[in-house]
Amino acid sequence: DKNQMYGEMINKMPQFAHVGQLFTSSASVDLTESEAEYCVSVVKHIFPKHVVLQFTIKNTMEEQQLEDVEVRIDLSDAPNCKVESHAPAEVIKYGQPGVAFVCVERADAIGSVFIKASKLVFKIKEVDPSTGEVYDEAAEEEYPLDEMEVSTSDYCKPQDLADFRRSWEATTPDNDLVEEFRLERQKSIADTVQGLIDALGMEPCEKSAAVSAAARTHRLLLSGIFLGGIATLVRADLRMAQTAGVEMKVSIRTEDLAVSEAVLEAISS
């Protein structure tokens, strides 16, 4: 299990021993072009009050060795978060990926963390490719990375349900949120359905992700477990508008109002 492997790896590191049990980890996201000098990707690990960002860095420059490689991030657009600690990659040789970590403490249980700027900071040592000799002299260097975001979908584990209606009726309606949307820019129901699945990170139930090309109406059923073990259900009724776009009515049912609000905010944005 990849989650268990990640959790054990991070908990063994002294800088991160206090972050608790890993809830879920995202897919890897590229932060550079594939043909860049230094290729960087990130995996976002979600813990109860922290996000640990794992950066994999590949050095494609045969005549360089990178040392003390650290990722610095700008959290000025995320006032409820702060960088708590770093774990740099000590040495990254040509063609051998290295890993650096940044631990971010969050004040909000489920909240987007927008990182508008980040960069690699490292030392470069010249290498003789013919002999492999590394020269002593080091130069300080920086390398910009793409912006990134920890979004609502990163806090969710998809959960398939054989009987969505039964689960819906078994969950208290006390925290229900219902909202109607008119999505004038959407050209089809299928695109809207895929956009909702991507935005929330939830599992489509009862084959409701499948939409025929000619569909004028559709019901999407989504299920997931959000941070804290909060089971969450979303029912979205969609129809093509008379003039242009898609009309959508979304109902959210969960045992925690804060999760309902976070889901609604993710849909609204």
PDB file of C-alpha atoms in Angstrom, residues 62-63 70 112 168 240:
ATOM      1  CA  GLU A  62      25.988  15.582 -16.779  1.00  0.00           C
ATOM      2  CA  GLU A  63      28.700  18.100 -15.867  1.00  0.00           C
ATOM      3  CA  GLU A  70      16.231  22.864  -0.701  1.00  0.00           C
ATOM      4  CA  SER A 112      -6.833  25.429   0.119  1.00  0.00           C
ATOM      5  CA  TRP A 168     -27.712   8.966   1.788  1.00  0.00           C
ATOM      6  CA  MET A 240     -28.581  21.654 -20.409  1.00  0.00           C
TER       7      MET A 240
END
